[in-house]
């Protein structure tokens, strides 16, 4: 995740997010946008499979939103589908990338987490943690995931309840060097 310099204006950092099906990617991105909106000027680039309802949800937040096919040769800030004036106002753009591409956040649901592998990601986000009953069960899940994925930061979250979003948001701010 890094910004790039173009002339006198800095381009935003790009946070890439990928997920397994039904992991709650849209809900998690919306929850992160809500968590960070007072600290960052953000935009979202949804993948080509985004539904009209998903685009409408993001647009309702007032966050600049586009749906666009991922192009590996234009995955940096200079490849974002926003006007230069809009780019100049952004701190970070969240971009969905297809599974199998390197990403900053790889998202899986709690049900699939113990067997999840992180393709090439800085962090593994286990979402839907609210579906795991007890605190000891969540602790055991966290330990199993951390042991299975020692190279990635691991976050247990629930986009529905907000659990675990604060540590993830802080980690993202640190990666952006804004914390």
C-alpha atoms as a PDB file:
ATOM      1  CA  UNK A   1       0.000   0.000   0.000  1.00  0.00           C
ATOM      2  CA  UNK A   2       1.694   3.171  -1.124  1.00  0.00           C
ATOM      3  CA  UNK A   3       0.996   6.523  -2.672  1.00  0.00           C
ATOM      4  CA  UNK A   4       2.872   7.810  -5.706  1.00  0.00           C
ATOM      5  CA  UNK A   5       4.088  11.245  -6.709  1.00  0.00           C
ATOM      6  CA  UNK A   6       2.905  12.758  -9.963  1.00  0.00           C
ATOM      7  CA  UNK A   7       4.174  16.256 -10.606  1.00  0.00           C
ATOM      8  CA  UNK A   8       3.448  18.439  -7.582  1.00  0.00           C
ATOM      9  CA  UNK A   9       0.483  16.466  -6.281  1.00  0.00           C
ATOM     10  CA  UNK A  10       0.620  13.230  -4.306  1.00  0.00           C
ATOM     11  CA  UNK A  11      -1.601  10.374  -5.332  1.00  0.00           C
ATOM     12  CA  UNK A  12      -3.498   8.431  -2.672  1.00  0.00           C
ATOM     13  CA  UNK A  13      -2.388   5.162  -1.190  1.00  0.00           C
ATOM     14  CA  UNK A  14      -4.212   2.146  -2.590  1.00  0.00           C
ATOM     15  CA  UNK A  15      -5.506  -0.478  -0.165  1.00  0.00           C
ATOM     16  CA  UNK A  16      -6.214  -3.695  -2.035  1.00  0.00           C
ATOM     17  CA  UNK A  17      -8.791  -6.126  -0.672  1.00  0.00           C
ATOM     18  CA  UNK A  18      -9.642  -9.627  -1.842  1.00  0.00           C
ATOM     19  CA  UNK A  19     -11.947 -12.228  -0.353  1.00  0.00           C
ATOM     20  CA  UNK A  20     -13.395 -15.653  -0.613  1.00  0.00           C
ATOM     21  CA  UNK A  21     -17.073 -15.769  -1.630  1.00  0.00           C
ATOM     22  CA  UNK A  22     -19.535 -14.782   1.114  1.00  0.00           C
ATOM     23  CA  UNK A  23     -16.815 -13.556   3.478  1.00  0.00           C
ATOM     24  CA  UNK A  24     -18.552 -10.208   3.914  1.00  0.00           C
ATOM     25  CA  UNK A  25     -16.208  -8.068   1.808  1.00  0.00           C
ATOM     26  CA  UNK A  26     -18.728  -5.323   1.053  1.00  0.00           C
ATOM     27  CA  UNK A  27     -19.859  -5.147   4.677  1.00  0.00           C
ATOM     28  CA  UNK A  28     -16.297  -5.052   5.965  1.00  0.00           C
ATOM     29  CA  UNK A  29     -15.203  -2.340   3.512  1.00  0.00           C
ATOM     30  CA  UNK A  30     -18.267  -0.279   4.453  1.00  0.00           C
ATOM     31  CA  UNK A  31     -17.515  -0.756   8.162  1.00  0.00           C
ATOM     32  CA  UNK A  32     -13.871   0.297   7.653  1.00  0.00           C
ATOM     33  CA  UNK A  33     -14.941   3.349   5.659  1.00  0.00           C
ATOM     34  CA  UNK A  34     -17.262   4.272   8.507  1.00  0.00           C
ATOM     35  CA  UNK A  35     -14.507   3.666  11.097  1.00  0.00           C
ATOM     36  CA  UNK A  36     -11.934   5.763   9.211  1.00  0.00           C
ATOM     37  CA  UNK A  37     -14.037   8.469   7.543  1.00  0.00           C
ATOM     38  CA  UNK A  38     -13.101  11.121  10.133  1.00  0.00           C
ATOM     39  CA  UNK A  39      -9.388  10.441   9.675  1.00  0.00           C
ATOM     40  CA  UNK A  40      -9.049   9.767   5.941  1.00  0.00           C
ATOM     41  CA  UNK A  41     -10.494  10.986   2.680  1.00  0.00           C
ATOM     42  CA  UNK A  42     -11.378   7.709   1.031  1.00  0.00           C
ATOM     43  CA  UNK A  43     -12.739   6.313  -2.220  1.00  0.00           C
ATOM     44  CA  UNK A  44     -13.783   2.786  -3.175  1.00  0.00           C
ATOM     45  CA  UNK A  45     -13.198   0.959  -6.443  1.00  0.00           C
ATOM     46  CA  UNK A  46     -15.485  -2.050  -6.567  1.00  0.00           C
ATOM     47  CA  UNK A  47     -14.836  -5.036  -8.790  1.00  0.00           C
ATOM     48  CA  UNK A  48     -16.759  -5.697 -11.992  1.00  0.00           C
ATOM     49  CA  UNK A  49     -19.041  -8.169 -10.207  1.00  0.00           C
ATOM     50  CA  UNK A  50     -20.364  -5.496  -7.852  1.00  0.00           C
ATOM     51  CA  UNK A  51     -24.110  -5.347  -7.844  1.00  0.00           C
ATOM     52  CA  UNK A  52     -26.083  -2.157  -8.344  1.00  0.00           C
ATOM     53  CA  UNK A  53     -27.193  -2.470  -4.704  1.00  0.00           C
ATOM     54  CA  UNK A  54     -23.557  -2.568  -3.521  1.00  0.00           C
ATOM     55  CA  UNK A  55     -22.666   0.498  -5.579  1.00  0.00           C
ATOM     56  CA  UNK A  56     -25.734   2.303  -4.193  1.00  0.00           C
ATOM     57  CA  UNK A  57     -24.745   1.406  -0.612  1.00  0.00           C
ATOM     58  CA  UNK A  58     -21.334   2.979  -1.063  1.00  0.00           C
ATOM     59  CA  UNK A  59     -22.657   6.002  -2.924  1.00  0.00           C
ATOM     60  CA  UNK A  60     -25.126   6.601  -0.075  1.00  0.00           C
ATOM     61  CA  UNK A  61     -22.153   7.059   2.280  1.00  0.00           C
ATOM     62  CA  UNK A  62     -20.905   9.978   0.198  1.00  0.00           C
ATOM     63  CA  UNK A  63     -17.641   8.151  -0.500  1.00  0.00           C
ATOM     64  CA  UNK A  64     -16.539   8.423  -4.158  1.00  0.00           C
ATOM     65  CA  UNK A  65     -17.269   5.032  -5.694  1.00  0.00           C
ATOM     66  CA  UNK A  66     -16.606   3.389  -9.051  1.00  0.00           C
ATOM     67  CA  UNK A  67     -17.094  -0.150 -10.313  1.00  0.00           C
ATOM     68  CA  UNK A  68     -14.359  -1.245 -12.675  1.00  0.00           C
ATOM     69  CA  UNK A  69     -12.615  -4.356 -13.877  1.00  0.00           C
ATOM     70  CA  UNK A  70      -9.246  -4.912 -12.216  1.00  0.00           C
ATOM     71  CA  UNK A  71      -6.289  -4.301 -14.510  1.00  0.00           C
ATOM     72  CA  UNK A  72      -3.034  -5.684 -13.044  1.00  0.00           C
ATOM     73  CA  UNK A  73      -1.006  -3.170 -15.064  1.00  0.00           C
ATOM     74  CA  UNK A  74      -2.915  -0.263 -13.461  1.00  0.00           C
ATOM     75  CA  UNK A  75      -3.321  -1.397  -9.863  1.00  0.00           C
ATOM     76  CA  UNK A  76      -1.609   1.631  -8.312  1.00  0.00           C
ATOM     77  CA  UNK A  77      -3.054   5.045  -7.601  1.00  0.00           C
ATOM     78  CA  UNK A  78      -2.306   6.185 -11.131  1.00  0.00           C
ATOM     79  CA  UNK A  79      -4.696   3.516 -12.418  1.00  0.00           C
ATOM     80  CA  UNK A  80      -7.692   4.661 -10.370  1.00  0.00           C
ATOM     81  CA  UNK A  81     -10.845   5.642 -12.290  1.00  0.00           C
ATOM     82  CA  UNK A  82     -11.228   9.086 -10.727  1.00  0.00           C
ATOM     83  CA  UNK A  83     -10.652  12.567 -12.112  1.00  0.00           C
ATOM     84  CA  UNK A  84      -7.278  14.136 -11.161  1.00  0.00           C
ATOM     85  CA  UNK A  85      -8.980  16.714  -8.918  1.00  0.00           C
ATOM     86  CA  UNK A  86     -10.743  13.942  -6.986  1.00  0.00           C
ATOM     87  CA  UNK A  87      -7.507  11.940  -6.687  1.00  0.00           C
ATOM     88  CA  UNK A  88      -5.717  14.962  -5.245  1.00  0.00           C
ATOM     89  CA  UNK A  89      -8.243  15.097  -2.376  1.00  0.00           C
ATOM     90  CA  UNK A  90      -7.909  11.417  -1.439  1.00  0.00           C
ATOM     91  CA  UNK A  91      -5.695   9.864   1.210  1.00  0.00           C
ATOM     92  CA  UNK A  92      -6.539   6.272   0.296  1.00  0.00           C
ATOM     93  CA  UNK A  93      -8.539   4.351  -2.261  1.00  0.00           C
ATOM     94  CA  UNK A  94      -9.851   0.910  -1.353  1.00  0.00           C
ATOM     95  CA  UNK A  95      -9.729  -1.351  -4.401  1.00  0.00           C
ATOM     96  CA  UNK A  96     -11.205  -4.822  -4.750  1.00  0.00           C
ATOM     97  CA  UNK A  97      -8.886  -7.245  -6.509  1.00  0.00           C
ATOM     98  CA  UNK A  98      -9.674 -10.776  -7.679  1.00  0.00           C
ATOM     99  CA  UNK A  99      -8.567 -13.777  -5.662  1.00  0.00           C
ATOM    100  CA  UNK A 100      -5.067 -14.856  -6.532  1.00  0.00           C
ATOM    101  CA  UNK A 101      -3.656 -11.339  -6.886  1.00  0.00           C
ATOM    102  CA  UNK A 102      -1.404  -9.895  -4.194  1.00  0.00           C
ATOM    103  CA  UNK A 103      -3.406  -7.756  -1.780  1.00  0.00           C
ATOM    104  CA  UNK A 104      -3.182  -5.882   1.480  1.00  0.00           C
ATOM    105  CA  UNK A 105      -6.197  -7.568   3.092  1.00  0.00           C
ATOM    106  CA  UNK A 106      -7.339 -11.120   2.405  1.00  0.00           C
ATOM    107  CA  UNK A 107     -10.772 -11.662   3.886  1.00  0.00           C
ATOM    108  CA  UNK A 108     -12.322 -14.996   4.882  1.00  0.00           C
ATOM    109  CA  UNK A 109     -15.332 -15.888   6.969  1.00  0.00           C
ATOM    110  CA  UNK A 110     -14.899 -17.364  10.443  1.00  0.00           C
ATOM    111  CA  UNK A 111     -16.323 -20.681   9.212  1.00  0.00           C
ATOM    112  CA  UNK A 112     -13.517 -21.148   6.695  1.00  0.00           C
ATOM    113  CA  UNK A 113     -10.697 -19.454   8.633  1.00  0.00           C
ATOM    114  CA  UNK A 114      -8.896 -22.491  10.088  1.00  0.00           C
ATOM    115  CA  UNK A 115      -8.220 -23.803   6.585  1.00  0.00           C
ATOM    116  CA  UNK A 116      -7.691 -20.431   4.905  1.00  0.00           C
ATOM    117  CA  UNK A 117      -4.488 -19.678   3.127  1.00  0.00           C
ATOM    118  CA  UNK A 118      -3.278 -16.173   2.421  1.00  0.00           C
ATOM    119  CA  UNK A 119      -2.162 -15.974  -1.212  1.00  0.00           C
ATOM    120  CA  UNK A 120       0.109 -12.932  -0.869  1.00  0.00           C
ATOM    121  CA  UNK A 121      -1.374 -10.572   1.670  1.00  0.00           C
ATOM    122  CA  UNK A 122      -0.135  -8.377   4.468  1.00  0.00           C
ATOM    123  CA  UNK A 123      -3.108  -9.262   6.666  1.00  0.00           C
ATOM    124  CA  UNK A 124      -5.672 -11.992   7.031  1.00  0.00           C
ATOM    125  CA  UNK A 125      -9.029 -10.664   8.187  1.00  0.00           C
ATOM    126  CA  UNK A 126     -11.348 -13.269   9.649  1.00  0.00           C
ATOM    127  CA  UNK A 127     -14.807 -11.736   9.369  1.00  0.00           C
ATOM    128  CA  UNK A 128     -18.130 -12.869  10.828  1.00  0.00           C
ATOM    129  CA  UNK A 129     -16.467 -13.606  14.167  1.00  0.00           C
ATOM    130  CA  UNK A 130     -19.857 -12.948  15.770  1.00  0.00           C
ATOM    131  CA  UNK A 131     -20.912 -16.359  14.436  1.00  0.00           C
ATOM    132  CA  UNK A 132     -18.328 -18.074  16.670  1.00  0.00           C
ATOM    133  CA  UNK A 133     -20.063 -18.702  19.975  1.00  0.00           C
ATOM    134  CA  UNK A 134     -17.807 -18.279  22.966  1.00  0.00           C
ATOM    135  CA  UNK A 135     -14.715 -16.260  23.777  1.00  0.00           C
ATOM    136  CA  UNK A 136     -12.624 -19.459  24.230  1.00  0.00           C
ATOM    137  CA  UNK A 137     -13.761 -20.646  20.787  1.00  0.00           C
ATOM    138  CA  UNK A 138     -12.743 -17.270  19.268  1.00  0.00           C
ATOM    139  CA  UNK A 139      -9.379 -17.435  21.066  1.00  0.00           C
ATOM    140  CA  UNK A 140      -8.806 -20.963  19.751  1.00  0.00           C
ATOM    141  CA  UNK A 141      -9.714 -19.817  16.244  1.00  0.00           C
ATOM    142  CA  UNK A 142      -7.296 -16.874  16.483  1.00  0.00           C
ATOM    143  CA  UNK A 143      -4.500 -19.175  17.676  1.00  0.00           C
ATOM    144  CA  UNK A 144      -5.144 -21.685  14.888  1.00  0.00           C
ATOM    145  CA  UNK A 145      -5.193 -18.981  12.210  1.00  0.00           C
ATOM    146  CA  UNK A 146      -2.047 -17.296  13.535  1.00  0.00           C
ATOM    147  CA  UNK A 147      -0.187 -20.610  13.620  1.00  0.00           C
ATOM    148  CA  UNK A 148      -1.349 -21.446  10.080  1.00  0.00           C
ATOM    149  CA  UNK A 149      -0.470 -17.961   8.736  1.00  0.00           C
ATOM    150  CA  UNK A 150       2.597 -16.690  10.633  1.00  0.00           C
ATOM    151  CA  UNK A 151       3.623 -14.287   7.846  1.00  0.00           C
ATOM    152  CA  UNK A 152       0.412 -12.229   7.941  1.00  0.00           C
ATOM    153  CA  UNK A 153      -1.109  -9.972  10.557  1.00  0.00           C
ATOM    154  CA  UNK A 154      -4.364 -11.591  11.712  1.00  0.00           C
ATOM    155  CA  UNK A 155      -7.527  -9.711  12.660  1.00  0.00           C
ATOM    156  CA  UNK A 156     -10.790 -11.170  13.905  1.00  0.00           C
ATOM    157  CA  UNK A 157     -13.665  -8.886  12.955  1.00  0.00           C
ATOM    158  CA  UNK A 158     -17.391  -8.629  12.647  1.00  0.00           C
ATOM    159  CA  UNK A 159     -18.634  -6.061  10.171  1.00  0.00           C
ATOM    160  CA  UNK A 160     -22.090  -6.604  11.682  1.00  0.00           C
ATOM    161  CA  UNK A 161     -21.235  -5.859  15.325  1.00  0.00           C
ATOM    162  CA  UNK A 162     -18.072  -3.781  14.827  1.00  0.00           C
ATOM    163  CA  UNK A 163     -15.953  -6.202  16.864  1.00  0.00           C
ATOM    164  CA  UNK A 164     -12.269  -6.061  15.948  1.00  0.00           C
ATOM    165  CA  UNK A 165     -12.596  -3.110  13.575  1.00  0.00           C
ATOM    166  CA  UNK A 166     -10.656  -0.688  15.776  1.00  0.00           C
ATOM    167  CA  UNK A 167      -7.418  -2.750  15.822  1.00  0.00           C
ATOM    168  CA  UNK A 168      -7.710  -3.296  12.061  1.00  0.00           C
ATOM    169  CA  UNK A 169      -8.275   0.421  11.441  1.00  0.00           C
ATOM    170  CA  UNK A 170      -5.275   1.276  13.656  1.00  0.00           C
ATOM    171  CA  UNK A 171      -3.099  -1.201  11.737  1.00  0.00           C
ATOM    172  CA  UNK A 172      -4.194   0.364   8.456  1.00  0.00           C
ATOM    173  CA  UNK A 173      -3.408   3.857   9.738  1.00  0.00           C
ATOM    174  CA  UNK A 174       0.039   2.646  10.829  1.00  0.00           C
ATOM    175  CA  UNK A 175       0.647   1.198   7.366  1.00  0.00           C
ATOM    176  CA  UNK A 176      -0.309   4.586   5.987  1.00  0.00           C
ATOM    177  CA  UNK A 177       1.918   6.179   8.631  1.00  0.00           C
ATOM    178  CA  UNK A 178      -0.982   8.267   9.944  1.00  0.00           C
ATOM    179  CA  UNK A 179      -1.321   6.808  13.461  1.00  0.00           C
END
